[in-house]
Amino acid sequence: MTLLSYAKAMNRALADALEADPAVCVFGEDVGAGLAGLTLGLQQRFGAERVVDVPLSEQAFTSAGIGAALNGMRPVVELQIPSLLFLVFEQLANQAHKFSLMTGGQARVPLTVVVPGSGSRSGWAGQHSDHPYGLFAHVGIKTLAPATPTDAYGLLSSAVRDDDPVVLFAPAGALGVREDVTAPLVPVPIGEARIHRPGSDVTVVAVGHLVHQALAVAEELADEVSVEVLDPRTLYPLDRSALVESLGRTGRLVVVDDSNRFAGFAAEVLAVAAEECRLLAPPRRVTRPDGAVLPFARALDRALQPGPEQLRDAVRAVLK
Amino acid sequence: MTLLSYAKAMNRALADALEADPAVCVFGEDVGAGLAGLTLGLQQRFGAERVVDVPLSEQAFTSAGIGAALNGMRPVVELQIPSLLFLVFEQLANQAHKFSLMTGGQARVPLTVVVPGSGSRSGWAGQHSDHPYGLFAHVGIKTLAPATPTDAYGLLSSAVRDDDPVVLFAPAGALGVREDVTAPLVPVPIGEARIHRPGSDVTVVAVGHLVHQALAVAEELADEVSVEVLDPRTLYPLDRSALVESLGRTGRLVVVDDSNRFAGFAAEVLAVAAEECRLLAPPRRVTRPDGAVLPFARALDRALQPGPEQLRDAVRAVLK
Amino acid sequence: MSLPHLADPAGRYRTMRLIRSFEELALEWVRSGLVVGGTHPYSGQEAVAVGVCAALDPADQLTSTHRGHGHVLAKGADPGRLLAELLGRVGGLNGGRGGSMHAADFSLGILGANGIVGAGAPIAVGAAWAARRRGEPTVVASFFGDGALNQGVLLESLNLASIWRAPVVFVCENNGYATTLPAASAVGGSACGRAAAFGIPAETVDGMDVEAVRAAAERAVRRARSGGGPSFLECLTYRFEAHHTMERRFRLTYRTAEEVASWRERDPLASSPVAGLPEAAAIDREVVELLSTAAEFALTSAEPDPATATDHLYASGLRPRSGAAL
Amino acid sequence: MSLPHLADPAGRYRTMRLIRSFEELALEWVRSGLVVGGTHPYSGQEAVAVGVCAALDPADQLTSTHRGHGHVLAKGADPGRLLAELLGRVGGLNGGRGGSMHAADFSLGILGANGIVGAGAPIAVGAAWAARRRGEPTVVASFFGDGALNQGVLLESLNLASIWRAPVVFVCENNGYATTLPAASAVGGSACGRAAAFGIPAETVDGMDVEAVRAAAERAVRRARSGGGPSFLECLTYRFEAHHTMERRFRLTYRTAEEVASWRERDPLASSPVAGLPEAAAIDREVVELLSTAAEFALTSAEPDPATATDHLYASGLRPRSGAAL
Ligand SMILES: Cc1ncc(C[n+]2csc(CCOP(=O)(O)OP(=O)(O)O)c2C)c(N)n1
Ligand SMILES: Cc1ncc(C[n+]2csc(CCOP(=O)(O)OP(=O)(O)O)c2C)c(N)n1
Ligand SMILES: [Mg+2]
Ligand SMILES: [Mg+2]
């Protein structure tokens, strides 16, 4: 049995990408020391010219990633905090994302941005606990949120090879997940959902680390209800056909999504279901509250994140 | 008959606010010249110390607005281009929005950000044509999109008096709208929708300048179908009770929203309807495409914005 | 009318000792799991916070950083309430909502620590601008590290303060590193050179010498208060501990043991004029007492009720929709 | 192997004349409604684009601004295709997708005009870094205005280029104003002082003198190409027209008629070594010819098909979901 952790899987995906393609390079703070785990050992192995420690200039080094991409590189930018994505929103949404169309297809920007530790890490408080994947999905940047080590490996590998900008969220709540890896690690296509557990009564769409919570709740309720757990893996572009098929089987929908409710990822899933499916009961969302800011105190922080009781309640609600 | 234009109504709201409260001040580029219309004549009237021309440092002057707000001012920040909101996303979403909760209620940040000319202005192309209100609604910042001169006056007035950060989008497509103003101009409460036209068959939720398009389509289809046109005016917090009541009457929903479809404002409206109402037919969205970047050529730019034919089709689709 | 608790060398020594002992206690509480999430210890840099705050009046203000305990205590915050904040208790400065990285006390002009490097500087500029507009004599000190020198918004803020002649004292605590990155390989040119390039008078001082810092800060505060605009102080200093308490999980080699030892020899507490005097020993005992009362207060303060988790989200009182299913 | 069309004074004069006449035609087309949305005219600043590009090799690259026609033409873009771009036609440089503010020709190293002030600079730094990594001798020129000097990302980029020793030539076109705001009241300190503060060699040149600009640019390019890192040129210049064509709707007073007139006397075309020679008259006629062919090309180029509106949105070929109802 080979147990592979999520963090180690990401690290391996990046190492394999650096090994396979000299165009791959890494920009980030403290990537030499590998503080976030993602780059551990990689500067030693590939050199400080490919795994580059950069000054605290997120806007400049993210856009430098764009410039490098325009000249044939495939840069991976590591951001230490999810909210640093706010700081580089201009660079990603207004520059990287728009280059291809605005130049009439002359340019492509194969830039991957990784946040190794998104969402709440207890005790990091208001500015370090965001899960802003919905923002990137809304503007149309490819947005990934792998839940397992193999998917983390597979999606990061695909992101680096993709010709468009990609943002990958590695939820803090999943970094410690370990998986017995027997089959070789392979790329996972962007845009393909995965059914972790088939079921016939309710489809639970779960994002990132909440996939594990959903699986636990599904198991717990197994005697009562047959829950299908669908992990979109790629948030944008969404695998709508997998969603619609699953809802065709179950007719009931709960989305569990650790981000703000209003116009978030869960809203899109409900909207697609409303447009394309006939549900047997009103769907439910389990999310953070509207406009959530996570308070520091642990009990308060937890109170604002989707918990297993809420998911249980939601599953029971759609069965009524 | 006194015809008041939307642009002039905004200008008057700001003048009245400056007149009424010495704590109100304005930061923006070229506000002395009043290039965007919003501040026309105001520097002459209130002085360059209250209507302040600032250097091209959007991040610093927006955050300076936060600092000034912490010390008792009510700054209004004007941004010339909707995508400059991307540039100051950190300052708004991570600083201004979070101050009150993170300080345990010690601080408040009465900061108003206005984009006089959001969405597409033909010929301004990819980086000047965004309508990113959904981003602000998702993070939980009060988000306004008035459609008419009186609402523009009323909502801007309320924004300046509000104790929280507010972002107001004045759609370029509405700036030329004129209205016969007989009653005195008054503040419009944040969070209250407005029914522009009552109807019994379909509720069309229309945002900003599209309210006028929706009214025209409703009129055009009057013999065929009775369309209720609901203008949320405030996108966040959404007036859910007005929405649910309207859908209770009509049972059918179309949302017309000039922003990207995926996880946008329209998605939230569909999600709320799915959770809280029983619709008679699947709802429809008329929006920009997923991930839209508006191309320069006029025909291409128009092709990506919600048009009246699409709205007509959508209304007919929900009637089937 | 400068801050009474920093009015003389003994007061300044006492506050430096308080910060040092506070940080030691916080470290202990992190290690034992009482404080969740960890902290960025200020130990070693005490002379900067204390020297600068000694030049401020009670009504003056400051913006702080992720490494903020020193600034907050030097400006006069109650150590018991800061400890309670680290524990996430209702008696904390922010009611347990902020934690280490967001500690604030608006009643004392402490406009908040900040989790984003460089983010305090423009807030300081705006606060200073507003105070002047309102006819108040307030000066705002803005603390930040060498890493922040490379943040765009901080550089924009230097310019804005310069053209506005805002009463701000920019205090760069150059401790040689931004996490693991040496300032020498991250900062093109020099700190003071940058400030000067925006038209701001700048000087470098020994950040391990509280009296030197105070003297320089007094010049800067005087300039600001008299309408002379912003100043910039680069304080050469060092952090004795890890960047963040979580660092101990790694075996990092970015600083040599010799380098750490050589800076520890220049401990700002040891070089205080009061150090070694009998007075110092008395103060040290006093601080032990003070901290034990503070710890008692913090430990007995109540845990917040989860039902209040969205309190204060909107200053206007708007209550957000819950995230639970309907 | 510098750009052949800029190899001698006559070539430089020809390109300046081309830019000027191009801008006059564009203005006409804006006024008549042919060009939608308007443009930011480059007239008056020709010596900067031409002088800098004269120092570049064909394989060198540049990033441009909202006021980009001059840079794009100087680097060698086809005027017919640029005109077609302004008209939004399929024959345009960007297939009509970009318009004036996003004109690009990657085959010529023109990495694009940009609608966001300051945004080109970090792209230039990254492009230069990548080229060097790949062993290519490419130098990247990054054009921007005085207004951009106050953008955080540009200041961050100066630092990044400095510590990376990236082969970039930063070209600040100081035309005295950012829209209506005089540089004198917006820029604390000086342009060159700022660059120097980041450790970048900086010099100010007469931006109305194409030969002076070229000489300075050659020094900078040589330094970059030989591994000496970035340089910074401040070119003192002036725009003869409005900030943007839409400005004519306003009655603005930020520049006096005298000021405009005094700069017009220093027209870079008039001070070219070729000006006044019979050669110049021949070139002028040649340019008229060239532009009339270009205009013909642009006007007869097809309008894009609305069905292609989302083409190129994703380089990977992903087709986005439509915004119409299902
Ligand atoms: C904008 C931003 N980038 C990165 C981080 C993560 N981070 C927190 S502290 C720090 C280093 C800061 O260095 P410096 O400014 O020198 O302050 P010091 O920690 O040395 O006191 C980093 C990279 C952050 N909080 N904000
Ligand atoms: C970041 C940003 N802020 C504001 C604008 C709007 N805007 C476009 S050009 C301009 C003035 C730019 O001045 P400068 O950099 O001196 O260039 P110039 O127009 O003089 O060539 C402004 C404010 C913008 N495009 N980008
Ligand atoms: Mg430091
Ligand atoms: Mg200019």
mmCIF file of N, CA and C and ligand atoms in Angstrom, chain A residues 29-30 56-58 61 80-81 83-84 87 124 128, chain B residues 90, chain C residues 40-42 45 65-67 101 114-119 144-149 151 173-181 183 239 243, ligand 1:
data_model
loop_
_atom_site.group_PDB
_atom_site.id
_atom_site.type_symbol
_atom_site.label_atom_id
_atom_site.label_comp_id
_atom_site.label_asym_id
_atom_site.label_seq_id
_atom_site.Cartn_x
_atom_site.Cartn_y
_atom_site.Cartn_z
ATOM 1 N N GLU A 29 6.407 33.215 -3.493
ATOM 2 C CA GLU A 29 7.134 33.633 -2.297
ATOM 3 C C GLU A 29 7.544 32.406 -1.494
ATOM 4 N N ASP A 30 8.793 32.372 -1.096
ATOM 5 C CA ASP A 30 9.297 31.280 -0.253
ATOM 6 C C ASP A 30 9.155 29.922 -0.913
ATOM 7 N N LEU A 56 7.751 40.396 -2.595
ATOM 8 C CA LEU A 56 6.317 40.534 -2.311
ATOM 9 C C LEU A 56 5.660 41.507 -3.282
ATOM 10 N N SER A 57 5.573 41.099 -4.520
ATOM 11 C CA SER A 57 5.000 41.934 -5.581
ATOM 12 C C SER A 57 4.072 41.050 -6.395
ATOM 13 N N GLU A 58 2.969 40.656 -5.797
ATOM 14 C CA GLU A 58 2.091 39.669 -6.454
ATOM 15 C C GLU A 58 1.602 40.155 -7.804
ATOM 16 N N PHE A 61 4.593 39.973 -10.312
ATOM 17 C CA PHE A 61 5.092 38.654 -10.714
ATOM 18 C C PHE A 61 4.008 37.816 -11.372
ATOM 19 N N GLN A 80 0.303 32.449 -1.534
ATOM 20 C CA GLN A 80 0.286 31.839 -0.202
ATOM 21 C C GLN A 80 -1.068 31.919 0.502
ATOM 22 N N ILE A 81 -1.897 32.839 0.063
ATOM 23 C CA ILE A 81 -3.152 33.102 0.775
ATOM 24 C C ILE A 81 -4.254 33.219 -0.278
ATOM 25 N N SER A 83 -6.789 35.083 -0.412
ATOM 26 C CA SER A 83 -7.198 36.451 -0.733
ATOM 27 C C SER A 83 -6.155 37.186 -1.569
ATOM 28 N N LEU A 84 -4.967 36.629 -1.730
ATOM 29 C CA LEU A 84 -4.031 37.267 -2.663
ATOM 30 C C LEU A 84 -4.591 37.214 -4.083
ATOM 31 N N LEU A 87 -5.888 40.470 -4.869
ATOM 32 C CA LEU A 87 -4.833 41.437 -5.200
ATOM 33 C C LEU A 87 -4.440 41.330 -6.671
ATOM 34 N N TRP A 124 -6.637 31.538 11.257
ATOM 35 C CA TRP A 124 -6.011 32.497 10.348
ATOM 36 C C TRP A 124 -6.916 33.686 10.085
ATOM 37 N N HIS A 128 -7.528 35.537 5.703
ATOM 38 C CA HIS A 128 -6.794 34.360 5.228
ATOM 39 C C HIS A 128 -7.700 33.148 5.026
ATOM 40 N N GLU B 90 -8.961 43.891 -3.899
ATOM 41 C CA GLU B 90 -8.368 43.658 -2.571
ATOM 42 C C GLU B 90 -8.842 44.726 -1.588
ATOM 43 N N HIS C 40 2.908 35.851 14.717
ATOM 44 C CA HIS C 40 4.183 36.352 14.185
ATOM 45 C C HIS C 40 4.866 37.110 15.322
ATOM 46 N N PRO C 41 5.844 36.498 15.986
ATOM 47 C CA PRO C 41 6.422 37.130 17.186
ATOM 48 C C PRO C 41 7.203 38.411 16.867
ATOM 49 N N TYR C 42 7.068 39.356 17.755
ATOM 50 C CA TYR C 42 7.710 40.665 17.587
ATOM 51 C C TYR C 42 9.054 40.750 18.314
ATOM 52 N N GLN C 45 12.299 43.305 18.053
ATOM 53 C CA GLN C 45 11.996 44.559 17.367
ATOM 54 C C GLN C 45 11.365 45.608 18.302
ATOM 55 N N THR C 65 0.701 45.707 11.349
ATOM 56 C CA THR C 65 0.952 44.629 10.383
ATOM 57 C C THR C 65 0.561 43.277 10.971
ATOM 58 N N HIS C 66 0.875 42.233 10.203
ATOM 59 C CA HIS C 66 0.723 40.859 10.692
ATOM 60 C C HIS C 66 1.555 40.635 11.960
ATOM 61 N N ARG C 67 2.646 41.384 12.102
ATOM 62 C CA ARG C 67 3.514 41.248 13.276
ATOM 63 C C ARG C 67 3.206 42.426 14.212
ATOM 64 N N MET C 101 -3.794 38.807 13.940
ATOM 65 C CA MET C 101 -3.479 39.603 12.753
ATOM 66 C C MET C 101 -4.379 40.807 12.526
ATOM 67 N N ASN C 114 -2.967 44.154 10.223
ATOM 68 C CA ASN C 114 -3.537 43.841 8.912
ATOM 69 C C ASN C 114 -2.872 42.576 8.389
ATOM 70 N N GLY C 115 -3.655 41.706 7.823
ATOM 71 C CA GLY C 115 -3.132 40.436 7.337
ATOM 72 C C GLY C 115 -2.492 40.524 5.969
ATOM 73 N N ILE C 116 -2.631 41.659 5.320
ATOM 74 C CA ILE C 116 -2.093 41.810 3.974
ATOM 75 C C ILE C 116 -0.930 42.787 4.014
ATOM 76 N N VAL C 117 0.208 42.320 3.578
ATOM 77 C CA VAL C 117 1.425 43.128 3.645
ATOM 78 C C VAL C 117 1.243 44.414 2.833
ATOM 79 N N GLY C 118 1.555 45.528 3.456
ATOM 80 C CA GLY C 118 1.483 46.819 2.771
ATOM 81 C C GLY C 118 0.131 47.495 2.850
ATOM 82 N N ALA C 119 -0.888 46.770 3.295
ATOM 83 C CA ALA C 119 -2.247 47.303 3.214
ATOM 84 C C ALA C 119 -2.530 48.429 4.196
ATOM 85 N N PHE C 144 5.469 48.929 8.811
ATOM 86 C CA PHE C 144 5.516 47.851 7.814
ATOM 87 C C PHE C 144 6.927 47.291 7.744
ATOM 88 N N GLY C 145 7.054 46.139 7.110
ATOM 89 C CA GLY C 145 8.354 45.479 7.024
ATOM 90 C C GLY C 145 9.092 45.779 5.734
ATOM 91 N N ASP C 146 10.285 45.223 5.617
ATOM 92 C CA ASP C 146 11.074 45.390 4.397
ATOM 93 C C ASP C 146 10.352 44.742 3.207
ATOM 94 N N GLY C 147 9.620 43.669 3.474
ATOM 95 C CA GLY C 147 8.888 43.014 2.375
ATOM 96 C C GLY C 147 7.869 43.943 1.744
ATOM 97 N N ALA C 148 7.259 44.773 2.567
ATOM 98 C CA ALA C 148 6.218 45.681 2.078
ATOM 99 C C ALA C 148 6.768 46.718 1.111
ATOM 100 N N LEU C 149 8.084 46.931 1.154
ATOM 101 C CA LEU C 149 8.690 47.899 0.231
ATOM 102 C C LEU C 149 8.478 47.505 -1.226
ATOM 103 N N GLN C 151 5.554 46.121 -2.341
ATOM 104 C CA GLN C 151 4.120 46.101 -2.636
ATOM 105 C C GLN C 151 3.725 47.387 -3.344
ATOM 106 N N GLU C 173 10.232 48.638 9.262
ATOM 107 C CA GLU C 173 11.035 47.789 10.158
ATOM 108 C C GLU C 173 11.789 46.802 9.285
ATOM 109 N N ASN C 174 13.015 47.188 8.974
ATOM 110 C CA ASN C 174 13.826 46.312 8.131
ATOM 111 C C ASN C 174 14.518 45.284 9.002
ATOM 112 N N ASN C 175 13.887 44.106 9.092
ATOM 113 C CA ASN C 175 14.481 43.017 9.887
ATOM 114 C C ASN C 175 15.229 42.037 8.993
ATOM 115 N N GLY C 176 15.515 42.480 7.786
ATOM 116 C CA GLY C 176 16.402 41.713 6.922
ATOM 117 C C GLY C 176 15.747 40.636 6.087
ATOM 118 N N TYR C 177 14.526 40.279 6.420
ATOM 119 C CA TYR C 177 13.872 39.177 5.707
ATOM 120 C C TYR C 177 12.380 39.410 5.540
ATOM 121 N N ALA C 178 11.867 38.962 4.429
ATOM 122 C CA ALA C 178 10.427 38.796 4.262
ATOM 123 C C ALA C 178 10.236 37.280 4.274
ATOM 124 N N THR C 179 9.743 36.778 5.398
ATOM 125 C CA THR C 179 9.721 35.334 5.633
ATOM 126 C C THR C 179 11.140 34.793 5.403
ATOM 127 N N THR C 180 11.363 34.052 4.298
ATOM 128 C CA THR C 180 12.707 33.495 4.091
ATOM 129 C C THR C 180 13.544 34.309 3.106
ATOM 130 N N LEU C 181 12.960 35.328 2.502
ATOM 131 C CA LEU C 181 13.668 36.038 1.428
ATOM 132 C C LEU C 181 14.477 37.214 1.982
ATOM 133 N N ALA C 183 16.172 40.657 2.391
ATOM 134 C CA ALA C 183 15.883 41.968 1.803
ATOM 135 C C ALA C 183 16.907 42.302 0.729
ATOM 136 N N ARG C 239 14.308 40.043 13.870
ATOM 137 C CA ARG C 239 13.373 39.274 14.699
ATOM 138 C C ARG C 239 14.136 38.096 15.289
ATOM 139 N N HIS C 243 9.680 33.486 11.643
ATOM 140 C CA HIS C 243 8.746 34.397 10.979
ATOM 141 C C HIS C 243 7.351 34.231 11.582
HETATM 142 C C1 LIG E 1 0.478 40.970 0.022
HETATM 143 C C2 LIG E 1 0.888 39.799 0.834
HETATM 144 N N1 LIG E 1 1.702 38.884 0.292
HETATM 145 C C3 LIG E 1 2.110 37.812 1.011
HETATM 146 C C4 LIG E 1 1.678 37.628 2.303
HETATM 147 C C5 LIG E 1 2.183 36.443 3.141
HETATM 148 N N2 LIG E 1 3.166 36.974 4.096
HETATM 149 C C6 LIG E 1 2.831 37.340 5.340
HETATM 150 S S1 LIG E 1 4.082 38.079 6.162
HETATM 151 C C7 LIG E 1 5.114 37.918 4.847
HETATM 152 C C8 LIG E 1 6.517 38.447 4.916
HETATM 153 C C9 LIG E 1 6.504 39.905 5.233
HETATM 154 O O1 LIG E 1 7.796 40.400 5.302
HETATM 155 P P1 LIG E 1 8.076 41.837 5.898
HETATM 156 O O2 LIG E 1 7.197 42.827 5.230
HETATM 157 O O3 LIG E 1 9.533 42.062 5.805
HETATM 158 O O4 LIG E 1 7.608 41.762 7.418
HETATM 159 P P2 LIG E 1 8.205 40.825 8.565
HETATM 160 O O5 LIG E 1 7.443 39.539 8.479
HETATM 161 O O6 LIG E 1 9.639 40.654 8.316
HETATM 162 O O7 LIG E 1 7.887 41.537 9.818
HETATM 163 C C10 LIG E 1 4.486 37.270 3.796
HETATM 164 C C11 LIG E 1 5.115 36.926 2.512
HETATM 165 C C12 LIG E 1 0.794 38.592 2.816
HETATM 166 N N3 LIG E 1 0.298 38.488 4.050
HETATM 167 N N4 LIG E 1 0.424 39.666 2.077
#
